C-alpha positions as a printed Julia matrix, in Angstrom:
583×3 Matrix{Float64}:
  24.89   2.03   41.27
  26.85   3.61   38.53
  29.88   2.57   36.51
  32.26   4.65   34.57
  32.05   3.57   30.87
  35.78   3.47   30.42
  38.79   3.49   32.81
  41.66   6.03   32.64
  43.87   3.48   30.73
  41.14   2.84   28.15
  40.61   6.53   27.69
  44.36   7.01   27.28
  44.32   4.15   24.56
  41.57   5.84   22.71
  43.5    9.05   22.84
  46.42   7.35   21.31
  44.42   6.02   18.49
  42.93   9.34   17.57
  46.35  11.0    17.88
  47.8    8.44   15.44
  45.02   9.06   12.94
  45.3   12.8    13.27
  49.12  12.81   13.05
  48.48  11.75    9.34
  45.43  13.73    8.44
  45.58  16.94   10.71
  47.51  18.74    8.05
  44.17  18.79    5.84
  42.38  20.36    8.71
  45.06  22.94    9.19
  45.23  24.08    5.52
  43.62  27.56    5.41
  40.83  27.89    2.78
  41.93  31.52    2.17
  45.25  30.1     0.9
  43.73  27.36   -1.1
  44.86  28.62   -4.66
  47.83  30.65   -3.62
  49.49  27.57   -1.91
  48.08  25.2    -4.43
  46.59  23.1    -1.55
  44.93  20.42   -3.69
  48.01  19.37   -5.44
  49.96  19.35   -2.08
  47.7   16.89   -0.46
  45.67  15.11   -3.1
  46.58  12.35   -5.62
  42.81  11.81   -6.63
  40.42  13.93   -8.55
  37.9   16.23   -6.76
  35.01  14.26   -8.54
  36.2   11.04   -6.94
  36.2   12.55   -3.55
  32.73  14.01   -3.95
  31.38  10.83   -5.41
  32.9    8.86   -2.6
  31.53  11.24    0.05
  27.95  11.26   -1.44
  27.41   7.77   -2.47
  27.63   4.12   -1.63
  27.16   2.61    1.63
  29.93   1.18    3.86
  29.2   -2.23    2.93
  29.39  -1.54   -0.77
  32.6    0.31   -0.4
  34.04  -2.32    1.8
  33.43  -4.9    -0.93
  34.9   -2.76   -3.55
  37.86  -2.01   -1.39
  38.68  -5.8    -0.91
  38.72  -6.28   -4.73
  41.52  -3.71   -4.93
  45.12  -4.7    -4.89
  47.02  -4.0    -1.65
  48.66  -0.58   -1.56
  51.27   0.98    0.77
  48.88   3.44    2.48
  48.13   4.7     5.96
  44.4    5.87    6.36
  44.4    6.34    2.64
  47.51   8.48    2.34
  50.52   7.08    0.34
  53.4    6.58    2.68
  56.01   7.86    0.26
  54.29  11.07   -1.05
  52.01  11.76    2.02
  49.2   12.44   -0.52
  45.74  11.02   -0.34
  45.3    8.01   -2.76
  42.26   6.25   -1.26
  39.3    8.5    -0.21
  37.14   5.79    0.96
  39.9    4.48    3.45
  40.28   7.97    4.85
  36.49   8.28    5.3
  36.23   4.9     6.88
  39.08   5.68    9.42
  37.58   9.06   10.18
  34.33   7.37   11.2
  36.16   4.83   13.18
  38.06   7.51   15.14
  35.09   9.75   15.95
  33.38   9.6    19.44
  30.61   7.29   18.25
  33.11   4.98   16.31
  35.36   4.72   19.48
  32.43   3.72   21.65
  33.33   5.72   24.68
  30.17   7.84   25.11
  27.07   7.2    27.23
  23.67   8.25   25.87
  21.58  10.65   27.77
  19.1    7.88   28.59
  21.83   5.65   29.99
  23.04   8.34   32.3
  19.56   9.24   33.48
  18.79   5.61   34.12
  21.88   5.38   36.19
  21.25   8.51   38.17
  17.58   8.35   38.6
  16.21   7.35   41.94
  12.51   7.5    43.15
  11.69  11.2    42.75
   8.45  13.13   42.51
   7.73  14.87   39.36
   6.44  18.47   39.27
   2.74  19.17   39.24
   2.85  21.12   36.12
   5.66  20.86   33.7
   6.9   24.11   32.12
   7.5   23.31   28.52
  10.57  25.28   27.17
   9.32  25.42   23.67
   6.64  27.77   24.95
   9.22  30.57   25.03
  12.34  29.35   23.08
  13.21  28.2    19.51
  13.48  24.58   18.87
  17.14  24.43   19.16
  17.23  26.16   22.61
  14.27  24.36   23.79
  15.85  20.89   22.97
  19.09  21.85   24.79
  17.5   23.26   27.94
  15.11  20.48   28.33
  17.66  17.86   27.7
  20.31  19.12   29.86
  18.06  20.3    32.76
  16.81  17.04   33.54
  20.31  15.62   33.77
  21.29  18.46   35.96
  18.26  17.9    38.16
  19.03  14.09   38.44
  22.79  15.02   39.32
  21.47  17.48   42.11
  19.1   14.84   43.54
  21.83  12.28   43.3
  24.23  14.49   45.34
  21.52  15.84   47.66
  22.28  19.31   46.72
  19.93  22.29   45.96
  22.19  24.69   44.45
  23.51  25.16   40.88
  26.24  27.41   39.39
  25.62  28.07   35.81
  28.99  29.31   34.24
  28.67  31.37   31.31
  24.95  31.51   31.86
  24.39  34.08   29.03
  20.72  34.98   28.65
  19.72  32.68   31.53
  17.47  30.22   29.64
  18.9   27.15   31.35
  19.25  28.84   34.71
  15.63  30.08   34.75
  14.25  26.63   33.76
  16.35  24.85   36.36
  14.92  27.17   38.96
  11.26  27.23   37.84
  10.92  23.72   36.77
  13.15  21.8    39.32
  12.93  24.04   42.37
  16.78  24.6    42.33
  18.59  27.83   43.53
  20.68  28.71   40.46
  23.51  31.24   40.49
  24.01  32.22   36.74
  27.71  33.72   36.42
  28.5   35.52   33.2
  31.26  37.93   32.3
  28.89  40.25   30.31
  26.77  42.77   32.48
  24.48  43.03   29.44
  23.68  39.33   29.65
  23.24  39.44   33.37
  20.8   42.48   33.31
  18.92  40.77   30.51
  18.67  37.5    32.25
  17.38  39.27   35.37
  14.48  40.94   33.4
  13.69  37.87   31.37
  13.6   35.65   34.6
  11.18  38.23   36.32
   8.86  37.74   33.23
   9.33  34.17   33.06
   8.27  33.75   36.68
   5.13  35.52   36.07
   4.53  33.31   33.0
   5.38  30.27   34.95
   2.77  31.04   37.74
  -0.05  31.69   35.22
   1.01  28.5    33.23
   1.09  26.18   36.34
  -2.15  27.53   37.53
  -3.8   27.16   34.35
  -2.32  23.69   33.72
  -3.7   22.37   36.93
  -7.16  23.69   36.27
  -7.31  22.41   32.58
  -5.73  18.88   33.54
  -8.43  18.6    36.18
 -11.06  18.92   33.4
  -9.14  16.42   31.3
  -8.47  18.94   28.49
  -5.25  19.87   26.65
  -3.19  22.89   27.97
  -3.54  26.07   26.14
  -3.16  29.5    27.7
  -4.98  32.51   26.25
  -4.68  35.57   28.22
  -6.28  38.69   26.97
  -4.1   41.5    25.64
  -5.37  44.94   24.62
  -8.98  44.03   25.29
  -9.29  40.69   23.54
  -6.61  39.61   21.27
  -5.19  36.29   22.05
  -1.64  35.01   22.6
  -1.51  31.39   22.12
   1.3   29.44   23.92
   1.58  26.26   21.84
   4.55  24.8    19.91
   6.18  28.14   19.49
   6.82  31.36   21.31
   3.62  33.04   20.65
   1.32  34.5    17.92
   1.34  38.29   17.98
   0.19  41.01   15.66
   3.23  42.87   14.29
   2.38  46.17   16.03
   1.86  44.33   19.37
   5.17  42.43   19.09
   6.99  45.63   18.52
   5.35  47.28   21.5
   6.19  44.4    23.78
   9.93  44.41   23.29
  11.7   45.37   26.36
  15.37  44.31   25.94
  18.21  43.94   23.43
  20.75  41.65   24.33
  24.19  40.47   23.05
  25.16  37.05   23.99
  28.92  36.94   24.08
  29.49  33.59   25.66
  26.76  31.17   24.11
  26.59  29.43   20.84
  24.7   31.43   18.18
  21.01  30.59   17.73
  20.04  29.72   14.12
  16.92  32.01   14.45
  17.77  35.77   14.91
  14.34  36.59   16.38
  14.46  34.14   19.29
  14.95  36.78   21.8
  12.26  39.05   20.37
   9.65  36.23   20.43
  10.94  35.05   23.88
  10.33  38.53   25.3
   7.07  39.0    23.44
   5.56  35.64   24.68
   6.66  36.53   28.38
   5.45  40.08   28.4
   3.77  40.97   31.64
   0.82  42.56   29.75
   0.43  39.35   27.72
   0.31  37.02   30.75
  -0.82  38.97   33.56
  -3.72  41.31   33.46
  -3.92  43.44   36.45
  -7.4   44.19   38.14
  -8.8   47.73   37.91
  -7.23  49.7    40.77
  -9.68  51.09   43.34
  -8.44  53.99   45.61
  -7.88  52.85   49.25
 -10.42  55.27   50.5
 -13.13  53.52   48.61
 -12.42  50.11   49.96
 -14.61  48.65   52.68
 -13.09  47.51   55.91
 -13.56  43.96   55.03
 -11.8   44.48   51.63
  -8.88  46.33   53.36
  -8.47  43.38   55.74
  -8.6   40.78   53.03
  -5.88  42.61   51.03
  -3.7   43.13   54.1
  -4.0   39.29   54.93
  -3.29  38.48   51.16
  -0.14  40.76   51.22
   1.15  39.19   54.43
   0.66  35.73   52.9
   2.44  36.71   49.68
   5.43  38.1    51.49
   5.74  34.86   53.49
   5.49  33.05   50.25
   8.26  35.15   48.8
  10.5   34.52   51.67
  10.06  30.81   51.37
  10.78  30.99   47.67
  13.82  32.98   48.37
  15.36  30.31   50.37
  14.61  27.71   47.62
  13.88  28.12   43.94
  15.7   31.32   42.84
  17.71  32.22   39.79
  20.45  34.98   40.72
  22.35  36.33   37.75
  25.8   37.57   38.62
  28.39  39.41   36.62
  31.95  38.12   36.94
  34.99  36.65   35.04
  35.64  33.34   36.65
  38.55  30.81   36.69
  39.42  27.81   38.74
  41.01  30.3    41.2
  37.99  32.29   41.7
  36.67  32.04   45.31
  33.15  31.24   44.81
  32.16  32.06   48.4
  33.27  35.63   47.83
  30.76  35.86   45.0
  27.99  33.77   46.61
  27.55  34.37   50.43
  24.83  31.64   50.76
  26.89  28.96   48.87
  26.39  25.41   49.88
  27.44  22.25   48.24
  26.41  22.81   44.54
  26.72  21.38   41.02
  28.52  23.39   38.42
  27.14  23.39   34.84
  27.81  25.16   31.54
  25.74  25.04   28.47
  27.93  25.86   25.38
  30.57  27.75   27.19
  33.0   29.19   24.62
  36.58  28.5    24.29
  38.71  28.22   27.52
  35.64  28.7    29.62
  34.77  24.98   29.32
  38.05  23.55   30.61
  38.09  26.34   33.31
  34.78  24.96   34.55
  36.34  21.6    34.75
  39.23  22.95   36.68
  36.9   24.81   39.07
  35.03  21.52   39.7
  38.2   19.83   40.61
  39.54  22.6    42.76
  36.42  23.49   44.77
  35.48  21.09   47.57
  31.95  22.47   47.58
  31.22  21.47   43.94
  29.8   17.79   44.16
  29.25  17.36   40.35
  29.82  18.88   36.89
  27.95  18.86   33.62
  29.85  20.89   30.95
  29.04  21.31   27.28
  31.62  23.28   25.37
  31.74  25.06   22.05
  33.91  27.41   19.95
  36.91  25.14   19.78
  38.65  27.82   17.7
  38.7   30.07   20.75
  40.62  27.52   22.89
  44.18  28.58   23.64
  46.83  25.89   23.23
  49.82  25.51   25.63
  52.12  24.13   23.02
  51.51  26.68   20.15
  54.92  26.69   18.25
  54.47  30.41   17.8
  54.03  30.9    21.64
  51.17  33.2    21.06
  48.13  31.84   22.77
  49.12  31.44   26.41
  51.47  34.39   26.97
  48.79  36.63   28.4
  46.47  34.19   30.04
  48.96  31.88   31.64
  46.74  28.73   31.91
  45.72  27.3    28.56
  42.55  25.47   27.44
  44.32  22.6    25.6
  45.58  20.31   26.35
  43.91  19.8    29.86
  44.95  16.42   30.83
  48.38  15.68   32.07
  48.64  12.76   29.62
  48.43  15.03   26.61
  50.43  17.66   28.23
  53.28  15.3    28.7
  53.3   14.61   25.01
  53.23  18.35   24.17
  50.31  17.71   21.75
  49.25  20.68   19.41
  46.26  20.92   17.11
  46.38  24.28   15.46
  43.76  27.05   15.2
  42.63  25.95   11.71
  42.1   22.44   12.84
  40.11  23.69   16.0
  37.98  25.84   13.56
  37.51  22.61   11.44
  36.26  20.95   14.73
  33.39  23.39   14.77
  31.91  21.97   11.53
  28.63  20.02   11.77
  28.95  16.77    9.86
  25.4   15.62   10.47
  24.0   18.91    9.02
  26.28  18.9     6.01
  25.4   15.29    5.21
  21.77  16.41    5.05
  22.53  19.22    2.57
  22.76  21.96    5.12
  26.26  22.5     3.94
  29.13  25.04    3.68
  28.58  28.26    1.82
  30.98  27.46   -0.77
  30.68  30.67   -2.94
  31.74  32.89   -0.08
  34.83  30.68    0.53
  35.68  30.71   -3.09
  35.35  34.44   -3.41
  37.68  34.85   -0.52
  40.23  32.39   -1.86
  40.3   34.14   -5.45
  40.65  37.49   -3.75
  43.77  36.22   -2.01
  45.09  35.34   -5.42
  44.42  38.88   -6.67
  46.02  40.43   -3.57
  49.15  38.29   -4.23
  49.42  39.27   -7.9
  48.62  43.01   -7.59
  49.31  44.17   -4.09
  52.12  43.68   -1.56
  49.72  43.69    1.36
  48.01  40.37    0.84
  49.24  39.31    4.16
  48.07  42.46    5.86
  46.6   42.14    9.4
  43.42  44.0     8.27
  40.38  41.81    7.95
  38.13  41.75    4.9
  35.09  41.05    7.14
  31.65  40.11    6.01
  31.73  41.73    2.58
  30.07  38.81    0.7
  26.69  39.26    2.15
  26.52  42.89    0.73
  28.08  42.12   -2.61
  25.94  41.8    -5.78
  28.72  40.1    -7.92
  32.31  38.82   -7.69
  33.48  42.2    -9.11
  31.6   44.08   -6.47
  32.94  41.77   -3.79
  36.5   42.48   -4.77
  35.97  46.19   -4.96
  34.28  46.32   -1.56
  37.19  44.18   -0.18
  39.94  46.42   -1.53
  38.22  49.47   -0.1
  37.86  47.63    3.3
  41.6   46.92    3.05
  42.42  50.5     2.14
  43.9   49.44   -1.15
  43.83  51.27   -4.55
  41.26  49.61   -6.67
  41.75  51.93   -9.85
  44.67  49.71  -11.08
  42.17  46.62  -11.71
  39.53  46.96  -14.37
  36.34  45.01  -14.03
  37.28  42.76  -16.93
  40.62  41.79  -15.06
  38.8   40.89  -11.83
  36.2   38.8   -13.71
  38.87  36.94  -15.59
  40.18  35.67  -12.18
  36.74  34.58  -11.33
  36.26  32.73  -14.63
  39.62  31.01  -14.44
  39.35  29.64  -10.93
  35.68  28.86  -11.29
  36.88  25.75  -13.21
  38.75  24.55  -10.04
  35.91  25.22   -7.62
  35.25  21.66   -7.25
  38.76  21.19   -5.78
  37.71  23.49   -2.77
  34.33  21.89   -2.34
  35.9   18.41   -2.2
  38.56  19.5     0.07
  36.23  21.13    2.43
  33.99  17.93    2.58
  37.16  16.12    3.79
  37.54  18.66    6.43
  34.04  18.12    7.5
  34.68  14.26    7.71
  37.6   15.05   10.03
  35.79  17.46   12.32
  34.34  14.77   14.69
  37.8   13.33   15.08
  39.33  16.68   16.32
  36.41  17.43   18.39
  36.82  13.92   19.86
  40.4   14.48   20.94
  39.5   17.75   22.65
  36.62  16.05   24.6
  38.84  12.85   25.32
  41.36  15.2    26.74
  38.85  16.77   29.11
  37.48  13.3    30.23
  41.04  12.04   30.77
  41.62  15.06   33.01
  38.71  14.04   35.14
  39.79  10.63   35.34
  43.16  11.56   36.42
  41.76  12.98   39.62
  41.6   10.67   42.61
  38.5   12.05   44.36
  36.05  11.31   41.56
  33.73   8.39   41.65
  32.41   8.64   38.15
  33.15  10.65   34.97
  32.02  10.15   31.37
  31.29  11.68   28.04
  27.5   11.86   27.32
  25.58  12.67   24.13
  22.95  15.09   25.51
  21.59  16.52   22.26
  20.51  15.59   18.79
  23.44  16.51   16.63
  21.18  17.93   13.86
  19.48  20.39   16.34
  22.65  21.04   18.25
  25.96  20.01   16.65
  27.95  20.67   20.03
  26.14  17.74   21.64
  28.53  16.21   24.11
  28.64  16.79   27.8
  31.48  16.07   30.18
  30.03  14.67   33.47
  31.76  14.13   36.67
  30.86  13.22   40.4
  33.04  13.35   43.32
  33.51  10.78   45.87
  31.22  10.51   48.99
  33.76  11.51   51.67
  31.56  12.8    54.61
  28.32  10.87   54.16
  26.41  13.91   53.12
  26.12  12.84   49.54
  24.29   9.89   48.39
  25.78   8.69   45.14
  27.78   5.52   44.78
  29.9    4.58   41.75
  31.81   1.57   40.84
């Protein structure tokens, strides 16, 4: 038996709590870093020093701060902001309130283990487990392994064998679900480059899987640890252990067969992931063919043996074709898409999405609600800055697309709630990583903000639609950065001597702590904005009458994968063909 963690009324109450907090603090998240100095952002919002903010963020436990706070005289503040001036006067109170209004603070999420315990029935484990860290980086391996087990349990709970992976990208999750759990997976991506790459990658992964499983069984039967050492180029070994593979540089280059661009998935932190993946899964590295003997030289007995083996292999392939298969498809999908027109063999299925960008995540939930053949959903979204908003005051985001990504629930739509693009951009910040020192690249933000001052003072085009782009990574100094930017914007750089440019840098360098402190407050607010977006999606599912279960679930370690929350839902058992029960 399963129970939803919170009722619709409780979720609406949590939404109201977060809304009240953000109604006071959202202006900080919506302040644009580029305009930090031109709009004098610090003085507009802050009545404390940047040193106090940075000190409060980095030091003292909650218990220590709470004691210090009790010793202060009462003040007329709301979440640390003065009610008269709307400026921040109490940093600790703001940080405490931000923590309380994040998803962990609200207590609305299930852990992955809690969900698995509720879903899991007696099921057989596979004979040989395919470890994803054999061919993925640590981040992707963690995500695929964590999510695939949940999806497999959902499939078994609903008694379905098909999975639709929306925004499947390079096919990591789809391939693993197919090979490890025996599910028939249809990976749908709008990029044909991704689809073709996923097909080739899956072909190589199948070969790797067969060798891996065969070797695993043999080694485990001898009581040894699993380690595959197929020969390559007459004897050099490829070790499949805790990383993708150890190859000599020349071999690694020779084994690369594809170059993919992933337009729908969250960026991997390791740029060589695909290169290592393909190297490790190279056919030559894992499948050494036997020397070819001309048919005329085969004995009658050998010809008969090979004929028999070919017939058996074809029969096995037909059996596999009806079961564990990954089929990449290229299509742009919405809730109105007729899935049966895309997939002829479609039966009842589960729809999933791993780090689906922007509006694709809410579209996946709409699709789940609209399609009777979809029994369950597990959706992890990302790229909140790419969401379109229905109640954008400028009316820009939904004109061309019609259906917007936020808000999704009727509850927030009735209130015409609007976040703003800068706030949604802030929601993508990773609090846990920043807390461990994997912080924001402050110098690049500082350079851009000071450039904006120069554009205001010397050029009339500082509001130009042209973009500066990634100039910082190529610049050797601030002067070089400004000159590269001016050329990119097609502005005359001759009127600015180097000494003048450097003077701007030196002047504003004294105020760099303001920008650092302000951005740390943005980071603190990030989980609250993300929380509202995800609560809106959960509220949407709870508004549906034919769902028996819906919840937010923390699937991933936020240090490895900051977008770590999944929206999970199961439909009611109406016709007796599905075997889950929720109360």
